[in-house]
Short mmCIF file of C-alpha atoms in Angstrom, two decimals:
data_model
loop_
_atom_site.label_atom_id
_atom_site.label_comp_id
_atom_site.label_asym_id
_atom_site.label_seq_id
_atom_site.Cartn_x
_atom_site.Cartn_y
_atom_site.Cartn_z
CA MET A 17 0.12 0.03 0.14
CA ASN A 18 1.48 3.46 -0.82
CA PRO A 19 2.07 5.16 2.52
CA THR A 20 1.21 8.36 1.52
CA LEU A 21 -2.35 7.19 0.43
CA ASP A 22 -2.50 5.44 3.91
CA ALA A 23 -1.27 8.32 5.70
CA ALA A 24 -4.40 10.37 3.69
CA ALA A 25 -6.96 7.85 4.48
CA LEU A 26 -6.15 7.68 8.40
CA CYS A 27 -6.18 10.98 8.76
CA ALA A 28 -9.91 11.77 6.68
CA ASP A 29 -11.30 8.96 9.06
CA TYR A 30 -9.51 10.69 12.28
CA TRP A 31 -12.20 13.11 11.98
CA SER A 32 -14.10 12.11 10.06
CA THR A 33 -18.06 13.98 10.20
CA SER A 34 -21.49 13.66 8.82
CA ILE A 35 -22.23 17.02 9.72
CA ILE A 36 -20.56 19.54 7.30
CA ASP A 37 -18.04 18.80 3.86
CA ILE A 38 -15.88 21.96 3.09
CA HIS A 39 -13.67 22.10 -0.07
CA PRO A 40 -12.34 25.31 -1.80
CA GLY A 41 -15.49 26.96 -2.82
CA SER A 42 -17.93 24.58 -1.07
CA ILE A 43 -19.57 24.30 1.95
CA ASN A 44 -22.42 21.38 2.47
CA VAL A 45 -23.83 21.51 5.70
CA ARG A 46 -25.78 17.67 6.34
CA GLY A 47 -26.02 18.28 2.12
CA TYR A 48 -27.32 21.00 1.56
CA PRO A 49 -24.80 24.03 0.37
CA ILE A 50 -24.44 26.69 2.83
CA GLN A 51 -25.62 29.18 0.22
CA ALA A 52 -28.74 27.25 -0.09
CA LEU A 53 -29.17 27.55 3.42
CA ILE A 54 -29.04 31.51 4.16
CA GLY A 55 -31.50 33.69 4.03
CA HIS A 56 -34.24 30.19 3.34
CA VAL A 57 -33.61 28.20 6.96
CA SER A 58 -34.05 29.90 10.68
CA PHE A 59 -31.89 29.77 13.07
CA PRO A 60 -34.05 26.78 15.14
CA GLN A 61 -33.82 24.75 11.50
CA MET A 62 -30.25 25.64 11.47
CA ILE A 63 -30.03 24.11 14.90
CA TRP A 64 -33.04 21.43 14.21
CA LEU A 65 -30.16 20.63 10.61
CA MET A 66 -26.88 20.48 12.76
CA LEU A 67 -28.20 18.29 15.34
CA ARG A 68 -30.62 15.91 14.13
CA GLY A 69 -29.54 16.14 10.43
CA GLU A 70 -32.38 16.36 8.71
CA LEU A 71 -34.92 20.07 8.23
CA PRO A 72 -37.79 20.02 10.62
CA THR A 73 -41.02 20.97 9.82
CA ASP A 74 -42.20 25.03 9.81
CA ALA A 75 -44.40 23.62 13.11
CA GLN A 76 -41.57 21.85 14.80
CA ALA A 77 -39.38 24.68 13.99
CA ARG A 78 -41.67 27.35 15.86
CA LEU A 79 -42.39 25.16 18.34
CA LEU A 80 -38.53 24.69 19.08
CA GLU A 81 -37.94 28.70 18.89
CA ALA A 82 -40.62 29.03 21.57
CA ALA A 83 -38.36 26.78 23.67
CA LEU A 84 -35.66 29.24 22.56
CA VAL A 85 -36.74 32.84 23.46
CA ALA A 86 -38.52 31.67 26.55
CA SER A 87 -35.16 30.41 27.99
CA VAL A 88 -32.35 33.47 27.27
CA ASP A 89 -32.18 35.29 30.70
CA HIS A 90 -33.83 34.93 33.96
CA GLY A 91 -32.53 38.66 35.40
CA PRO A 92 -28.83 39.57 36.54
CA HIS A 93 -29.53 37.32 39.82
CA ALA A 94 -29.14 34.11 37.87
CA PRO A 95 -25.50 32.64 38.72
CA SER A 96 -24.53 32.33 34.91
CA ILE A 97 -26.00 35.83 34.54
CA ALA A 98 -23.89 37.53 37.44
CA ILE A 99 -21.04 35.56 36.80
CA SER A 100 -20.95 36.68 33.32
CA ARG A 101 -21.27 40.20 34.31
CA ILE A 102 -18.77 39.88 37.11
CA ALA A 103 -15.82 38.65 34.72
CA THR A 104 -16.27 41.61 32.69
CA SER A 105 -15.54 43.46 35.33
CA CYS A 106 -12.30 42.19 35.66
CA GLY A 107 -11.60 42.60 32.27
CA LEU A 108 -12.36 39.63 30.32
CA PRO A 109 -13.36 39.72 27.05
CA LEU A 110 -16.73 38.89 25.95
CA ASN A 111 -15.49 35.50 24.66
CA GLY A 112 -14.13 34.61 27.98
CA ALA A 113 -17.04 36.15 30.16
CA MET A 114 -19.19 34.05 28.30
CA ALA A 115 -17.25 31.08 28.61
CA SER A 116 -16.82 31.58 31.98
CA ALA A 117 -20.91 32.07 32.73
CA ILE A 118 -21.88 29.14 30.75
CA ASN A 119 -19.35 26.69 32.03
CA ALA A 120 -21.42 27.45 35.21
CA LEU A 121 -24.65 25.74 33.51
CA ASP A 122 -23.82 22.03 35.01
CA ASP A 123 -26.26 20.25 36.81
CA VAL A 124 -27.35 22.48 40.04
CA HIS A 125 -27.85 25.24 37.92
CA GLY A 126 -28.94 24.74 34.05
CA GLY A 127 -29.24 20.89 34.16
CA ALA A 128 -32.97 20.52 35.52
CA GLY A 129 -34.42 20.60 31.43
CA GLN A 130 -32.16 17.56 30.91
CA GLN A 131 -33.06 16.45 34.77
CA ALA A 132 -36.85 16.84 33.89
CA VAL A 133 -36.60 14.71 30.19
CA GLU A 134 -35.17 11.77 31.99
CA LEU A 135 -37.88 11.91 34.63
CA TYR A 136 -40.52 12.34 31.85
CA GLN A 137 -38.61 9.51 29.64
CA ASP A 138 -38.44 7.18 32.50
CA ILE A 139 -42.04 7.74 33.26
CA ALA A 140 -43.12 7.20 29.98
CA GLN A 141 -41.35 3.71 29.96
CA ARG A 142 -43.14 2.89 32.81
CA LEU A 143 -46.13 3.41 30.89
CA ALA A 144 -44.65 1.31 28.02
CA ASP A 145 -43.78 -1.46 30.41
CA SER A 146 -46.96 -1.75 31.99
CA THR A 147 -49.02 -5.59 31.81
CA ALA A 148 -52.00 -3.52 32.07
CA GLU A 149 -54.68 -3.26 29.85
CA VAL A 150 -54.78 0.85 30.23
CA PRO A 151 -51.96 1.73 31.91
CA ASP A 152 -52.22 3.73 34.53
CA LEU A 153 -50.66 6.95 34.16
CA ALA A 154 -50.88 8.21 37.87
CA ASP A 155 -49.18 4.65 39.19
CA ALA A 156 -46.88 5.38 36.58
CA VAL A 157 -45.98 8.97 37.93
CA ALA A 158 -45.87 8.15 41.15
CA GLU A 159 -43.36 5.31 40.79
CA GLY A 160 -41.57 7.73 38.16
CA ILE A 161 -41.32 10.40 40.86
CA ALA A 162 -39.99 7.36 43.88
CA ALA A 163 -37.69 6.45 41.90
CA PHE A 164 -35.81 9.77 40.89
CA ASN A 165 -36.76 10.91 44.63
CA GLU A 166 -34.36 7.81 46.21
CA ALA A 167 -31.46 7.77 43.10
CA HIS A 168 -31.85 11.90 43.79
CA GLY A 169 -32.86 13.09 46.71
CA LYS A 170 -36.28 14.94 46.88
CA TYR A 171 -35.56 18.08 44.76
CA LEU A 172 -37.60 17.62 41.69
CA PRO A 173 -36.58 19.81 38.17
CA GLY A 174 -38.76 21.54 36.46
CA PHE A 175 -41.47 22.11 39.68
CA GLY A 176 -42.52 25.09 41.41
CA HIS A 177 -40.30 27.90 41.40
CA ARG A 178 -38.42 29.77 44.66
CA PHE A 179 -39.54 33.54 42.69
CA HIS A 180 -42.37 32.92 40.64
CA PRO A 181 -45.64 31.25 41.92
CA VAL A 182 -46.73 30.80 38.44
CA ASP A 183 -44.04 30.76 35.88
CA PRO A 184 -45.26 32.74 32.91
CA ARG A 185 -42.68 31.32 30.60
CA ALA A 186 -44.25 28.04 31.43
CA THR A 187 -48.11 29.33 31.22
CA ARG A 188 -47.15 30.81 28.06
CA LEU A 189 -45.24 27.70 26.60
CA LEU A 190 -47.94 25.09 27.75
CA ALA A 191 -50.44 26.68 25.61
CA ILE A 192 -48.23 26.53 22.47
CA VAL A 193 -47.88 22.85 23.36
CA ASP A 194 -51.40 22.26 23.82
CA ASP A 195 -51.81 23.98 20.04
CA ALA A 196 -49.05 21.85 19.23
CA VAL A 197 -51.02 18.33 19.78
CA ALA A 198 -54.10 20.03 18.61
CA GLN A 199 -53.11 20.24 14.95
CA GLY A 200 -50.93 17.14 14.99
CA VAL A 201 -47.63 18.43 15.44
CA ILE A 202 -46.18 16.78 18.57
CA ASP A 203 -48.69 13.99 20.15
CA GLY A 204 -48.74 15.53 24.04
CA HIS A 205 -47.37 12.19 25.81
CA TYR A 206 -45.50 14.11 27.73
CA ALA A 207 -47.47 16.79 28.18
CA ALA A 208 -49.72 14.43 29.47
CA ILE A 209 -47.00 12.99 31.50
CA ALA A 210 -45.90 16.40 32.99
CA ARG A 211 -49.58 17.15 33.96
CA GLY A 212 -49.23 13.89 35.80
CA ILE A 213 -46.55 15.19 37.85
CA GLU A 214 -48.38 17.95 38.34
CA ALA A 215 -51.33 16.62 40.19
CA HIS A 216 -48.94 14.31 42.33
CA LEU A 217 -47.10 17.09 43.43
CA LYS A 218 -50.16 18.94 44.31
CA ALA A 219 -52.09 15.91 46.17
CA ARG A 220 -48.83 15.36 47.60
CA LYS A 221 -48.43 18.33 49.16
CA GLN A 222 -51.92 19.70 49.37
CA LYS A 223 -50.95 22.77 46.78
CA PRO A 224 -49.93 23.52 43.41
CA VAL A 225 -46.96 23.10 42.62
CA PRO A 226 -46.58 24.25 38.77
CA MET A 227 -44.48 23.45 35.72
CA ASN A 228 -41.64 26.38 35.56
CA ILE A 229 -39.31 27.28 32.78
CA ASP A 230 -37.14 23.66 32.91
CA GLY A 231 -40.59 21.42 33.12
CA ILE A 232 -42.19 23.04 29.95
CA THR A 233 -39.50 23.84 27.68
CA ALA A 234 -38.40 20.05 28.87
CA VAL A 235 -41.85 18.70 27.69
CA ILE A 236 -41.31 20.51 24.18
CA TYR A 237 -37.65 18.93 23.60
CA ALA A 238 -38.93 15.55 24.58
CA GLU A 239 -41.97 15.96 22.36
CA LEU A 240 -39.40 16.42 19.14
CA GLY A 241 -37.53 13.61 20.12
CA PHE A 242 -34.40 15.50 21.60
CA ALA A 243 -31.92 13.32 24.13
CA PRO A 244 -31.84 14.12 27.22
CA GLU A 245 -28.21 15.98 26.81
CA LEU A 246 -29.09 17.82 23.65
CA ALA A 247 -32.21 19.24 25.98
CA ARG A 248 -29.21 20.99 28.04
CA GLY A 249 -27.03 21.74 24.88
CA VAL A 250 -30.32 23.58 23.54
CA PHE A 251 -31.12 25.30 26.76
CA VAL A 252 -27.62 26.71 27.08
CA LEU A 253 -27.82 27.99 23.95
CA SER A 254 -30.61 29.83 24.57
CA ARG A 255 -29.14 31.20 27.97
CA ALA A 256 -25.86 32.35 25.59
CA VAL A 257 -27.97 35.37 24.64
CA GLY A 258 -28.76 36.35 27.67
CA ILE A 259 -24.97 36.25 29.01
CA LEU A 260 -23.76 37.95 25.66
CA SER A 261 -26.67 40.57 26.76
CA HIS A 262 -25.71 41.23 30.12
CA ALA A 263 -21.34 40.93 29.75
CA TRP A 264 -22.42 43.69 26.70
CA GLU A 265 -23.94 45.99 29.23
CA GLN A 266 -21.73 45.63 32.38
CA ARG A 267 -18.69 46.65 29.82
CA GLY A 268 -20.71 50.06 28.33
CA ARG A 269 -20.69 50.56 32.37
CA GLY A 270 -16.75 50.83 32.55
CA GLU A 271 -16.81 49.18 36.93
CA ARG A 272 -13.75 47.43 37.68
CA ASN A 273 -13.12 44.32 40.09
CA LYS A 274 -17.65 44.07 40.39
CA GLY A 275 -17.98 41.78 43.27
CA PRO A 276 -21.28 39.66 44.18
CA LEU A 277 -22.31 42.36 46.99
CA PRO A 278 -22.12 46.27 46.87
CA ARG A 279 -19.09 46.80 49.01
CA GLN A 280 -21.16 49.16 51.37
CA LEU A 281 -22.87 45.53 52.54
CA PRO A 282 -20.74 44.09 54.16
CA TYR A 283 -20.46 39.78 55.22
CA ARG A 284 -20.91 37.59 58.05
CA TYR A 285 -17.00 36.25 59.70
CA THR A 286 -17.64 33.13 61.09
CA GLY A 287 -14.37 32.50 62.28
CA HIS A 288 -11.71 33.11 65.21
CA PRO A 289 -11.61 36.48 66.54
CA GLU A 290 -8.19 38.29 66.08
CA ARG A 291 -5.37 36.17 68.04
CA GLU A 292 -2.00 36.68 68.48
CA LEU A 293 0.67 33.61 66.83
CA PRO A 294 1.85 31.33 70.07
#
């Protein structure tokens, strides 16, 4: 075998990809020439194409877009947003501030959407595995929640909110989901599961515990067939817009080394009083 050709084949396989094909004067994304996509597909459609390999229908793209729009920002008290502002005031450029903030979107701050999709999928699998002639949603929900709590603790992702009694984003998105079900865009299976969780929590806690933004966007991502990890990844794409906006606003203020609290507000020291070295 020709060593040159053998090395070329090895290199070609090393970073092989089905996403993009680039040659001098030619860029094809998932088989589509980039010039055919530019001006003809929306950014949500492009996200779908990149992640899933095919273009969504217009109705699917609108549903994905609604979830993206709803998740862009939640104020400067959100840790990722605060980090972007602090990092900017410390002199980081926009890309550094964005990277610092996005890196905080892990399991605790940013992972609830992925976790909610995993919970919904577990409940869906319990319904599919049921031997009953008509599987009982309430039983599957109770079993799924119990299993999740045993594995992860009492926190249940996607329901309740420490700031909003009713999350206005969830209310609007749920109405859009219901319209999509009525139009046959999605089948509503995961929306029914999420509502079943709401009913279970209301009965258990004797008060409403409605879906929050993570719970309803998880419904959308699950209904649209996105894997749980991609639910978090797509959320990061959305929240990156808010992170960029706040970093840019902070950049224009000219403040330096802005900490988490105003200097006028002291923190509480809980260590030893001042003492002498023996």
